PDB file of C-alpha atoms and ligand atoms in Angstrom:
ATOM      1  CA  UNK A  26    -129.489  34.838-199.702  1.00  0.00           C
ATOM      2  CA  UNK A  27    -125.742  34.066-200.897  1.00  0.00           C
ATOM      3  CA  UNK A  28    -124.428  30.457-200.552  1.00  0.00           C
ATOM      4  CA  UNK A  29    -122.281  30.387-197.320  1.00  0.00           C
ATOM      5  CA  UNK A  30    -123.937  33.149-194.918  1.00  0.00           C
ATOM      6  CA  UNK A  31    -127.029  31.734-194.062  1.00  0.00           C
ATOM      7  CA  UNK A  32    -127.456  31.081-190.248  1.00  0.00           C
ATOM      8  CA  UNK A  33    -129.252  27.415-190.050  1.00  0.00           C
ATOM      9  CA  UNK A  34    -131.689  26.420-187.825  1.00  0.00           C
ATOM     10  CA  UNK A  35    -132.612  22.948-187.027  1.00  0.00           C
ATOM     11  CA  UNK A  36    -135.864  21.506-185.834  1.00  0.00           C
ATOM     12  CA  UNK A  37    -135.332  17.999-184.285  1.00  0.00           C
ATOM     13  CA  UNK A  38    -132.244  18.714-184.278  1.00  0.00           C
ATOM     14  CA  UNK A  39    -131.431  17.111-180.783  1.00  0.00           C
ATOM     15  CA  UNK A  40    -131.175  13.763-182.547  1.00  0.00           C
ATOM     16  CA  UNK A  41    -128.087  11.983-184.203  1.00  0.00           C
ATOM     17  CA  UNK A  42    -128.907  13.301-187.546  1.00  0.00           C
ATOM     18  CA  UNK A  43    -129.461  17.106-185.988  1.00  0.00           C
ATOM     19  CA  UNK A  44    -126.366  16.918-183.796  1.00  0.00           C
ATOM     20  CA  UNK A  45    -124.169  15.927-186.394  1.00  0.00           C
ATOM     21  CA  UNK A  46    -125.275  18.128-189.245  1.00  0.00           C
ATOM     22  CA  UNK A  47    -124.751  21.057-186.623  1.00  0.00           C
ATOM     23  CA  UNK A  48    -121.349  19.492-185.369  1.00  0.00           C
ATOM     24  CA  UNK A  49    -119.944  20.158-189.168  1.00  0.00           C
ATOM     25  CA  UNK A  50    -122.059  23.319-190.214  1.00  0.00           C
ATOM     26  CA  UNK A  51    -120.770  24.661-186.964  1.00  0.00           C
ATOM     27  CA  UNK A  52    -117.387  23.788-187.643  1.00  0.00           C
ATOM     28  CA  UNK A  53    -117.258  25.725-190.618  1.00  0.00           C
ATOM     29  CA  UNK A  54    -118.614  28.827-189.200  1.00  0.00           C
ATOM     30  CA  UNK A  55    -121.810  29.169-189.581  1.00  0.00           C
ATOM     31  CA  UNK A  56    -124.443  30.338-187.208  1.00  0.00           C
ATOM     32  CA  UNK A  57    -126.977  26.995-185.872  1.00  0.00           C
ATOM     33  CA  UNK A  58    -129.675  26.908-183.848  1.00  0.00           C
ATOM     34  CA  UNK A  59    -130.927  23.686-182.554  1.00  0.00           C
ATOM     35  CA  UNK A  60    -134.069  23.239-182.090  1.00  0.00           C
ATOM     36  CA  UNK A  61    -136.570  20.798-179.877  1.00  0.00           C
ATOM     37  CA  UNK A  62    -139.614  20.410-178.478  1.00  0.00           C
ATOM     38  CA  UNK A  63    -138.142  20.803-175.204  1.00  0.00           C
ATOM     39  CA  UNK A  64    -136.082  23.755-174.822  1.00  0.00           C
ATOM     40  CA  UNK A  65    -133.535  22.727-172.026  1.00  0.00           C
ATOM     41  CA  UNK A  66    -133.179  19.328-174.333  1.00  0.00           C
ATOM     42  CA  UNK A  67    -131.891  22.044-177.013  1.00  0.00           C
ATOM     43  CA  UNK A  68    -130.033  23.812-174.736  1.00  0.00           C
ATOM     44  CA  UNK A  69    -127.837  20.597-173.275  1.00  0.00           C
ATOM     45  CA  UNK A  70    -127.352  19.618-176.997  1.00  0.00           C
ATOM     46  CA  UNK A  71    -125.890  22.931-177.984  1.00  0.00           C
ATOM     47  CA  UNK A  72    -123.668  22.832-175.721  1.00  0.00           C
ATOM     48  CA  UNK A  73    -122.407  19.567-176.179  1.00  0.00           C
ATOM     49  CA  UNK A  74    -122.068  20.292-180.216  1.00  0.00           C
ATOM     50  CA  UNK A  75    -120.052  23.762-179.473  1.00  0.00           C
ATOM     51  CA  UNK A  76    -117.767  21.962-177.567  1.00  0.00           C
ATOM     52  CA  UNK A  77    -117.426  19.244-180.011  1.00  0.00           C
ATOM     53  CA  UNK A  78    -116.970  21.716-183.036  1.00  0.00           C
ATOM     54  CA  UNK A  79    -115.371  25.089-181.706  1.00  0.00           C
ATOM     55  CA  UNK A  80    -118.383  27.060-183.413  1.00  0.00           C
ATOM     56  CA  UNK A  81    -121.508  29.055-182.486  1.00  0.00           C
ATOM     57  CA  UNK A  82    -124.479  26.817-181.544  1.00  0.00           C
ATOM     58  CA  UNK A  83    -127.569  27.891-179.923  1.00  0.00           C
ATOM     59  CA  UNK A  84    -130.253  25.673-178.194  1.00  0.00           C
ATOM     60  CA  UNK A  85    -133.681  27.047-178.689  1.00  0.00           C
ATOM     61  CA  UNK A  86    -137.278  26.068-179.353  1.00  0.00           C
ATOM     62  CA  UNK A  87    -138.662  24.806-182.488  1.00  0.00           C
ATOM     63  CA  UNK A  88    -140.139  28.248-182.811  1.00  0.00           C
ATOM     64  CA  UNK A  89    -136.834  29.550-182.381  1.00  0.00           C
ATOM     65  CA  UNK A  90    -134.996  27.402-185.080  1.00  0.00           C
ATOM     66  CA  UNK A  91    -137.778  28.883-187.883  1.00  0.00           C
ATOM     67  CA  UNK A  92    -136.034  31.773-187.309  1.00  0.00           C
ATOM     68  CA  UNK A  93    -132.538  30.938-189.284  1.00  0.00           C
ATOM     69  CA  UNK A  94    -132.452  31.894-192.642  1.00  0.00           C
ATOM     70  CA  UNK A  95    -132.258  28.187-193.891  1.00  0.00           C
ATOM     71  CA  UNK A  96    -134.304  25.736-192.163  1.00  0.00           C
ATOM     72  CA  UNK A  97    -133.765  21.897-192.132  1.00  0.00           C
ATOM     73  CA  UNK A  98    -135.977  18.849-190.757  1.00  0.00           C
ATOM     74  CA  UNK A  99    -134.562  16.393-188.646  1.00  0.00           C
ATOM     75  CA  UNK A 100    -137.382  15.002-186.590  1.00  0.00           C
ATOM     76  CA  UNK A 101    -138.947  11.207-187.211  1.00  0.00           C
ATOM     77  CA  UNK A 102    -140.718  10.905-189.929  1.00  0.00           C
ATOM     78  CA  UNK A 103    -143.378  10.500-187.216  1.00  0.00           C
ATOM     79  CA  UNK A 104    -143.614  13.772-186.194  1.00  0.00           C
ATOM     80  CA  UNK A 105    -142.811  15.513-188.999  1.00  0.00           C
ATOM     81  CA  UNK A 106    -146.614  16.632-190.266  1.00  0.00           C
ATOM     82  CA  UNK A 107    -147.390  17.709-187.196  1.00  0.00           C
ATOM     83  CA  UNK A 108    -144.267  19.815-186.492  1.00  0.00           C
ATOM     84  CA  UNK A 109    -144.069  21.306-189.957  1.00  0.00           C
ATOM     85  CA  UNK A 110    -147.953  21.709-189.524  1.00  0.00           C
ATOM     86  CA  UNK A 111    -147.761  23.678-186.390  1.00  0.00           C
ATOM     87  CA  UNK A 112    -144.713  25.812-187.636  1.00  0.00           C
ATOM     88  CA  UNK A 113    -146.175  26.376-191.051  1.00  0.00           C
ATOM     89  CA  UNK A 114    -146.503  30.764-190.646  1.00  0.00           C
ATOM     90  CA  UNK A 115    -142.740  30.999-189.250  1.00  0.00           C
ATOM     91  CA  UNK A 116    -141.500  29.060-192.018  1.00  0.00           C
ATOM     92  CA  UNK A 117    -143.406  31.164-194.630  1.00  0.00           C
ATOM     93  CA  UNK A 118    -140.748  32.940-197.192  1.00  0.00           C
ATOM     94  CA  UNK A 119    -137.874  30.244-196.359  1.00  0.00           C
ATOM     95  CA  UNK A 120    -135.354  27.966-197.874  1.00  0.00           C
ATOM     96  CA  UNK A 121    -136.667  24.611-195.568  1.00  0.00           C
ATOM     97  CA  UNK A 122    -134.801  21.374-196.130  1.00  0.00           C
ATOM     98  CA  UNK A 123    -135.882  17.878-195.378  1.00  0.00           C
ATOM     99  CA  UNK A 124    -133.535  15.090-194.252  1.00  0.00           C
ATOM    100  CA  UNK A 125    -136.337  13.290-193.369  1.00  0.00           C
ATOM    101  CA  UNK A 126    -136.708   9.230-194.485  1.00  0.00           C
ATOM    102  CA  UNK A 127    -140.318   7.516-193.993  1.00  0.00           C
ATOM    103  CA  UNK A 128    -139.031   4.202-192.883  1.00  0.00           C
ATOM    104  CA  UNK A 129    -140.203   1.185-190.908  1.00  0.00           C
ATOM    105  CA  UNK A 130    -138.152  -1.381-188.775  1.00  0.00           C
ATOM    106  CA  UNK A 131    -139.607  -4.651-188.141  1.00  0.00           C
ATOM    107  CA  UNK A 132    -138.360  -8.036-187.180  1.00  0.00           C
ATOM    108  CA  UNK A 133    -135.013  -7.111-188.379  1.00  0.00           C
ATOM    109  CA  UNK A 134    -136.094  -5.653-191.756  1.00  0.00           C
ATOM    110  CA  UNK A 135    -136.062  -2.337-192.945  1.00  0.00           C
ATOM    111  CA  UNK A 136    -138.575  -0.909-195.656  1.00  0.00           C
ATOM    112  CA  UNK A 137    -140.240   2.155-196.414  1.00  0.00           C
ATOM    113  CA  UNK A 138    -143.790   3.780-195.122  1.00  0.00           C
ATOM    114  CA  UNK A 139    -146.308   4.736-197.891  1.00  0.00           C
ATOM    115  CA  UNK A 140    -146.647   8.756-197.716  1.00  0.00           C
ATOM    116  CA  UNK A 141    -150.091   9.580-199.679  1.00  0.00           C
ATOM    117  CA  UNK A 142    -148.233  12.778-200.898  1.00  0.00           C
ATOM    118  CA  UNK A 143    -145.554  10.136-202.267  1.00  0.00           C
ATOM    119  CA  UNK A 144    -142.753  11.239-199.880  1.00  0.00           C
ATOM    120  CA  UNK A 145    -141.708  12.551-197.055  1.00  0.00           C
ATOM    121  CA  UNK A 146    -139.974  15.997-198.487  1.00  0.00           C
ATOM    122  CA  UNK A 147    -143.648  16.021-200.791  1.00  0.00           C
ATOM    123  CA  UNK A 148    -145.465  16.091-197.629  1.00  0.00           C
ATOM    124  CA  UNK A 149    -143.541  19.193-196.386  1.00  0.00           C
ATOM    125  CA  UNK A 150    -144.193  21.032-199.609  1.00  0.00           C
ATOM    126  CA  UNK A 151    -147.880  20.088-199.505  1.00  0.00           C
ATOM    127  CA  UNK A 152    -147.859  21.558-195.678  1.00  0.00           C
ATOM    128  CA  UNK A 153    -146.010  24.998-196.348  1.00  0.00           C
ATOM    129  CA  UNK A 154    -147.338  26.004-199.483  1.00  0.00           C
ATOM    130  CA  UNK A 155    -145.108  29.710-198.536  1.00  0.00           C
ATOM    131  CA  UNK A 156    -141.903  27.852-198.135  1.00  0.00           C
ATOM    132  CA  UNK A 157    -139.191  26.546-200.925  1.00  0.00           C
ATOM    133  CA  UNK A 158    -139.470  23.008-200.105  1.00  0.00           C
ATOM    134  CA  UNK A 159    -136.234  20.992-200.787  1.00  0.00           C
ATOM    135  CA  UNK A 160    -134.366  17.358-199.345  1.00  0.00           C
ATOM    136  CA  UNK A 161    -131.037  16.430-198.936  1.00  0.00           C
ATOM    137  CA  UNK A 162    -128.537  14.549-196.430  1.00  0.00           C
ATOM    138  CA  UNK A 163    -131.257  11.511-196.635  1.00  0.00           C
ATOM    139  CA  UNK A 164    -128.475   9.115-197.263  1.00  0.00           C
ATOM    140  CA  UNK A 165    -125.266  11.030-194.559  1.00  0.00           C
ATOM    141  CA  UNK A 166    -125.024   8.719-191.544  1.00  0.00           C
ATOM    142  CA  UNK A 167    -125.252  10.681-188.460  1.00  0.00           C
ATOM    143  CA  UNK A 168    -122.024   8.443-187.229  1.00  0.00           C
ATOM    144  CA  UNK A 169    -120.448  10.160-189.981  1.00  0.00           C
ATOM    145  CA  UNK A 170    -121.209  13.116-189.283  1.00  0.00           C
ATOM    146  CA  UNK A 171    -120.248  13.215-185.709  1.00  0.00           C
ATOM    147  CA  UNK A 172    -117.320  11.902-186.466  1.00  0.00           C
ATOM    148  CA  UNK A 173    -115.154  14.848-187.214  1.00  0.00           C
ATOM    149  CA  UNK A 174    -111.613  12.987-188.166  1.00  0.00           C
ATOM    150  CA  UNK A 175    -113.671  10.910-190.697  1.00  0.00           C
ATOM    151  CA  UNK A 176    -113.865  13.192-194.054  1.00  0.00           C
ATOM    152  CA  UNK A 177    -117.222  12.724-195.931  1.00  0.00           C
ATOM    153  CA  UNK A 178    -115.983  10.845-199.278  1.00  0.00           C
ATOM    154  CA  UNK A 179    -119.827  10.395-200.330  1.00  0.00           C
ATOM    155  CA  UNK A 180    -122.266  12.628-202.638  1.00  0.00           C
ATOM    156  CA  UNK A 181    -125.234  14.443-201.208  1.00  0.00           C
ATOM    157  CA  UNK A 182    -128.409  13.784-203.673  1.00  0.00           C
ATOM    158  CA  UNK A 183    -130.291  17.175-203.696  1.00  0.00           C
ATOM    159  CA  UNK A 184    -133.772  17.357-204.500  1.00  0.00           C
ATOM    160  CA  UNK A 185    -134.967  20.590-205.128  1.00  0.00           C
ATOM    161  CA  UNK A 186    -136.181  23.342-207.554  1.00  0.00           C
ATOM    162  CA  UNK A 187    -132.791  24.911-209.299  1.00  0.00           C
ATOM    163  CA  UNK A 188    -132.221  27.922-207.014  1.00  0.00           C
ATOM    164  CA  UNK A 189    -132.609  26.026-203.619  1.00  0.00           C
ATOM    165  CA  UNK A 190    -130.589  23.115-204.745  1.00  0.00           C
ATOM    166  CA  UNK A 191    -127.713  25.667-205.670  1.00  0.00           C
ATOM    167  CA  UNK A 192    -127.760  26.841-201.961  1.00  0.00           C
ATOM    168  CA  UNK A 193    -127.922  23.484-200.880  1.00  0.00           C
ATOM    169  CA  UNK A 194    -125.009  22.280-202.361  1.00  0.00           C
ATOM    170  CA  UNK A 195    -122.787  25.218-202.797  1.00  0.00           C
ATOM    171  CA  UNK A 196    -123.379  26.388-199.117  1.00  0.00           C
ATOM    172  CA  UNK A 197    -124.833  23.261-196.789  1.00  0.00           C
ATOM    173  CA  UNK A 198    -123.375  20.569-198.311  1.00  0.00           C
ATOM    174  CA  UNK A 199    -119.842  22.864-198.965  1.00  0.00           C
ATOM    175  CA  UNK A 200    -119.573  23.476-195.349  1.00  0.00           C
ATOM    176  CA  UNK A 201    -120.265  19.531-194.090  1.00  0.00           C
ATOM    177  CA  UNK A 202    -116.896  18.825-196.964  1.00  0.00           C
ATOM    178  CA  UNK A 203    -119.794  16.588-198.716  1.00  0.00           C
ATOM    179  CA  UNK A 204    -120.466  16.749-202.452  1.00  0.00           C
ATOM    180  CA  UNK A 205    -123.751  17.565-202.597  1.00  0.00           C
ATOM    181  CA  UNK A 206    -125.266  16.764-205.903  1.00  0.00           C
ATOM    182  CA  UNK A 207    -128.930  18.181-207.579  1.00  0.00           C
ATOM    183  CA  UNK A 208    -130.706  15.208-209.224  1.00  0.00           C
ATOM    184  CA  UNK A 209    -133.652  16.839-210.041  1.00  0.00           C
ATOM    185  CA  UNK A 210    -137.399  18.110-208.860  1.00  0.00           C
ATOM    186  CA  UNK A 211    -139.188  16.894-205.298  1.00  0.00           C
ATOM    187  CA  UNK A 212    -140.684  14.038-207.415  1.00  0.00           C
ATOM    188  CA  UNK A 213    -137.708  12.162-207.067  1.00  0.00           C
ATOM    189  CA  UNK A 214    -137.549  12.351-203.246  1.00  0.00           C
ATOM    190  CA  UNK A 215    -139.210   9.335-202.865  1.00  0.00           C
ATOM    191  CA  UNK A 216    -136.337   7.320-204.424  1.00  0.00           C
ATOM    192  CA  UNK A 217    -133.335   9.340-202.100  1.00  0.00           C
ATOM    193  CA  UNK A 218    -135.737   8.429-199.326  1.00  0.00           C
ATOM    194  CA  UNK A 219    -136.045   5.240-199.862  1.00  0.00           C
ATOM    195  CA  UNK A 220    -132.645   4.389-201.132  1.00  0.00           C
ATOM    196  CA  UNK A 221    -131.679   5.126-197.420  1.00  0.00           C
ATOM    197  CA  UNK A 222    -133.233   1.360-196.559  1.00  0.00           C
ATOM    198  CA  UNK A 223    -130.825  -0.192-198.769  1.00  0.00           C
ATOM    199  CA  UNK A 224    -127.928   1.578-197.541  1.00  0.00           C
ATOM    200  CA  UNK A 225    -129.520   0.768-193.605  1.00  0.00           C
ATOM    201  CA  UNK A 226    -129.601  -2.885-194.369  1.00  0.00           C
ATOM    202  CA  UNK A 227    -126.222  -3.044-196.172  1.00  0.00           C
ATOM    203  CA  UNK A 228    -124.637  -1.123-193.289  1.00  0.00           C
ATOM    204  CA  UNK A 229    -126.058  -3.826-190.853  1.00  0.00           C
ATOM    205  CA  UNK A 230    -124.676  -6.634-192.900  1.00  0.00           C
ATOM    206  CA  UNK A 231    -121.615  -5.119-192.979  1.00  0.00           C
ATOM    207  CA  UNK A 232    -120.860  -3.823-190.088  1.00  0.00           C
ATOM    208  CA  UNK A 233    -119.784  -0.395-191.874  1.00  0.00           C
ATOM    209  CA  UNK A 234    -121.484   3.232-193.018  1.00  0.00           C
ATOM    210  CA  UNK A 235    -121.876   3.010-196.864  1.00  0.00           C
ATOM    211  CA  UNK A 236    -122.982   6.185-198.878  1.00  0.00           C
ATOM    212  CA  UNK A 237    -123.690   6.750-202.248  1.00  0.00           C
ATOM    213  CA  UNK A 238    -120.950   7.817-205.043  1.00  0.00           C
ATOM    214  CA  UNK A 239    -122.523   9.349-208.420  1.00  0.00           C
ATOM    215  CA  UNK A 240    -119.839   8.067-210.944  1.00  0.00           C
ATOM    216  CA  UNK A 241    -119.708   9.800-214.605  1.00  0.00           C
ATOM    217  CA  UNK A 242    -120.381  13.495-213.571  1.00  0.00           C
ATOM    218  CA  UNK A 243    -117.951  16.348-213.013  1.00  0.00           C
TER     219      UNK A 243
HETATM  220  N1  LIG B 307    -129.643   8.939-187.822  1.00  0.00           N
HETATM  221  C1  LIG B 307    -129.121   9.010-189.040  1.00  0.00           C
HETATM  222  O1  LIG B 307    -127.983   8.565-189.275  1.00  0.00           O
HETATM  223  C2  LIG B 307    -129.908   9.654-190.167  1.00  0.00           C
HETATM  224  C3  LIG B 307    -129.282   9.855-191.399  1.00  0.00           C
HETATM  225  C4  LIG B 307    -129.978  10.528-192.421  1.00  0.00           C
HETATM  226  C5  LIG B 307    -131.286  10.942-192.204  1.00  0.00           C
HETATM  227  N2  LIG B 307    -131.879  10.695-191.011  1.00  0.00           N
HETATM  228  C6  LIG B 307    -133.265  11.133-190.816  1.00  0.00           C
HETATM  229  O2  LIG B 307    -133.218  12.208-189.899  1.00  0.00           O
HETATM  230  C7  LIG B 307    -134.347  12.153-189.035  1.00  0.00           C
HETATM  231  C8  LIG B 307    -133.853  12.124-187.605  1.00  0.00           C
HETATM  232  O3  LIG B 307    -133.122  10.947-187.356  1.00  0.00           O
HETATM  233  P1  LIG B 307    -132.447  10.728-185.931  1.00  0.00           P
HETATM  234  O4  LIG B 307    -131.770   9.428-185.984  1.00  0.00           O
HETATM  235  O5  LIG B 307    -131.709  11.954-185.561  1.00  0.00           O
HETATM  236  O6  LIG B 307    -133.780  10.601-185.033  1.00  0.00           O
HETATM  237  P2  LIG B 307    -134.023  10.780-183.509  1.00  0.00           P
HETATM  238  O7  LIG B 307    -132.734  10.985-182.803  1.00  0.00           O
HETATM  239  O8  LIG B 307    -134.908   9.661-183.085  1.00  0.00           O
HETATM  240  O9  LIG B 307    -134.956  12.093-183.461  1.00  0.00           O
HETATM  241  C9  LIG B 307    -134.543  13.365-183.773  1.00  0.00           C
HETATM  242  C10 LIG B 307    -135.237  14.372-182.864  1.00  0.00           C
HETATM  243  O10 LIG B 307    -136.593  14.561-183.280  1.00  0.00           O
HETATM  244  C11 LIG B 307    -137.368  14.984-182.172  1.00  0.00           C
HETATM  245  N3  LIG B 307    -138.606  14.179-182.145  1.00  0.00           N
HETATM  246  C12 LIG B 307    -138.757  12.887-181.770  1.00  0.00           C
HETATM  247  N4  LIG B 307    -140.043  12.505-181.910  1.00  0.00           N
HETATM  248  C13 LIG B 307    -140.720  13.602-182.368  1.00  0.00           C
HETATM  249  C14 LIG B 307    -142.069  13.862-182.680  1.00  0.00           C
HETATM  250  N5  LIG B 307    -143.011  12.907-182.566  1.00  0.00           N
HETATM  251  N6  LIG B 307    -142.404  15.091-183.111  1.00  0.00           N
HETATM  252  C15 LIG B 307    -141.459  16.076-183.232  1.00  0.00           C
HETATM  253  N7  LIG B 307    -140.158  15.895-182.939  1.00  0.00           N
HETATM  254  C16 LIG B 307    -139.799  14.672-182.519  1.00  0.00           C
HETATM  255  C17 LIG B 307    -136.549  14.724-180.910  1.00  0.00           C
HETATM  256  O11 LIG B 307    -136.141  15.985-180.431  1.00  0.00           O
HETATM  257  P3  LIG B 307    -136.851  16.702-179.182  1.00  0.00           P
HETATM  258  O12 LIG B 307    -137.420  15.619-178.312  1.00  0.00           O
HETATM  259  O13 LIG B 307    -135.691  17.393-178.542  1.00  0.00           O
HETATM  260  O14 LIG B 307    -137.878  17.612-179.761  1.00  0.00           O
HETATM  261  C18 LIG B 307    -135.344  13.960-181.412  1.00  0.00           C
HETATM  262  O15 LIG B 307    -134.170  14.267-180.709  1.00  0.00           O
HETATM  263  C19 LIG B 307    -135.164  10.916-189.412  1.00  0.00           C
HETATM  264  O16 LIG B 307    -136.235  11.293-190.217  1.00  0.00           O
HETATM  265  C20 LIG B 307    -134.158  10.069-190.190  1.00  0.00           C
HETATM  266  O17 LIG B 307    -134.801   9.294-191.186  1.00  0.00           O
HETATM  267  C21 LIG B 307    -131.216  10.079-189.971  1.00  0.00           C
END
């Protein structure tokens, strides 16, 4: 695979999150299939995100999404053993990326679920032992995203071994105008993950849609 020619497939990715990473990857020319549970669901949101970005969108099945080159995970952390479970063969040989956060909302608090494999993006890799396992856009609100005059000014935490990270950041993140930065191995997914609670709460107190800036890095 070279940085910047991957198509990208998307399972959950009739959500905010999915929509709005496919609004900018789309945008920028590369190929994305959405993909739900529900494959009319998939179809309604592909056409709503090729209108909104000019580019080539397909709605499909989850099934059909494994098929991209590049695969990332936007469902609930809820569903996400069982969908990676069930899709575990297709995804066998690929680049699969996790924006998934484990998080909780109660009584106006937000905090994070314990995973037993210690996070979310650990989970996937313990699930599809034949994929490259990596997480990223944890932290990119979908309001962002989706909103296509607003340039992304924040950084992109990458979490993955050295060669998926590089076509993470030098081909997804490139194409969404985000910095995307590699901090390091899937052990440290937990923290990205979390980290997304603080920005959540901050955001409500604020009224705004922080990110994260790395300072004192090129
Ligand atoms: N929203 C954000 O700003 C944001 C930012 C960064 C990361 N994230 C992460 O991205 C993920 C998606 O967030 P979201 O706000 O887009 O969520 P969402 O809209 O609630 O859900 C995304 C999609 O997942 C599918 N889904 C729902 N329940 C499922 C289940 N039990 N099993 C399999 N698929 C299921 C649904 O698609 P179908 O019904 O069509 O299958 C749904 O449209 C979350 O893990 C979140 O932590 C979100």
């Amino acid at each position: 695979l070279s940085a910047g020619s991957e198509s990208i497939g998307i399972l959950g990715g009739t959500g905010k999150e999915g929509r709005g990473l496919a609004t900018r990857w789309a945008r920028a020319g590369r190929s994305v299939s959405i993909g739900s549970r529900d494959i009319a669901r998939a179809e309604a949101a592909a056409i709503e995100v090729a209108e909104a970005s000019g580019g080539k969108v397909r709605g499909v099945d989850n099934s059909g999404a494994c098929e991209a080159d590049v695969v990332v995970l936007t469902t609930p952390f809820a569903g996400l053993d069982a969908t990676v479970s069930e899709h575990a063969t297709r995804l066998a040989g690929k680049v699969v990326v996790s924006a998934v956060n484990p998080l909780r909302f109660d009584a106006g608090t937000i905090s994070t679920v314990a995973v037993a494999e210690g996070s979310a993006a650990e989970l996937v890799a313990a699930r599809l032992p034949g994929s490259r396992v990596g997480a990223a856009f944890h932290n990119l609100s979908s309001k962002i995203l989706l909103d296509l005059a607003h340039e992304i000014d924040e950084d992109v935490p990458v979490v993955a071994d050295d060669e998926a990270a590089e076509l993470v950041i030098t081909g997804l993140c490139a194409d969404l105008g985000a910095r995307g930065v590699a901090v390091g191995p899937l052990t440290l997914a937990r923290y990205v993950e979390g980290f997304t609670a603080v920005l959540l709460t901050l955001n409500r107190r604020r009224k705004t849609q922080a990110g994260i800036r790395f300072t004192g890095i090129d």
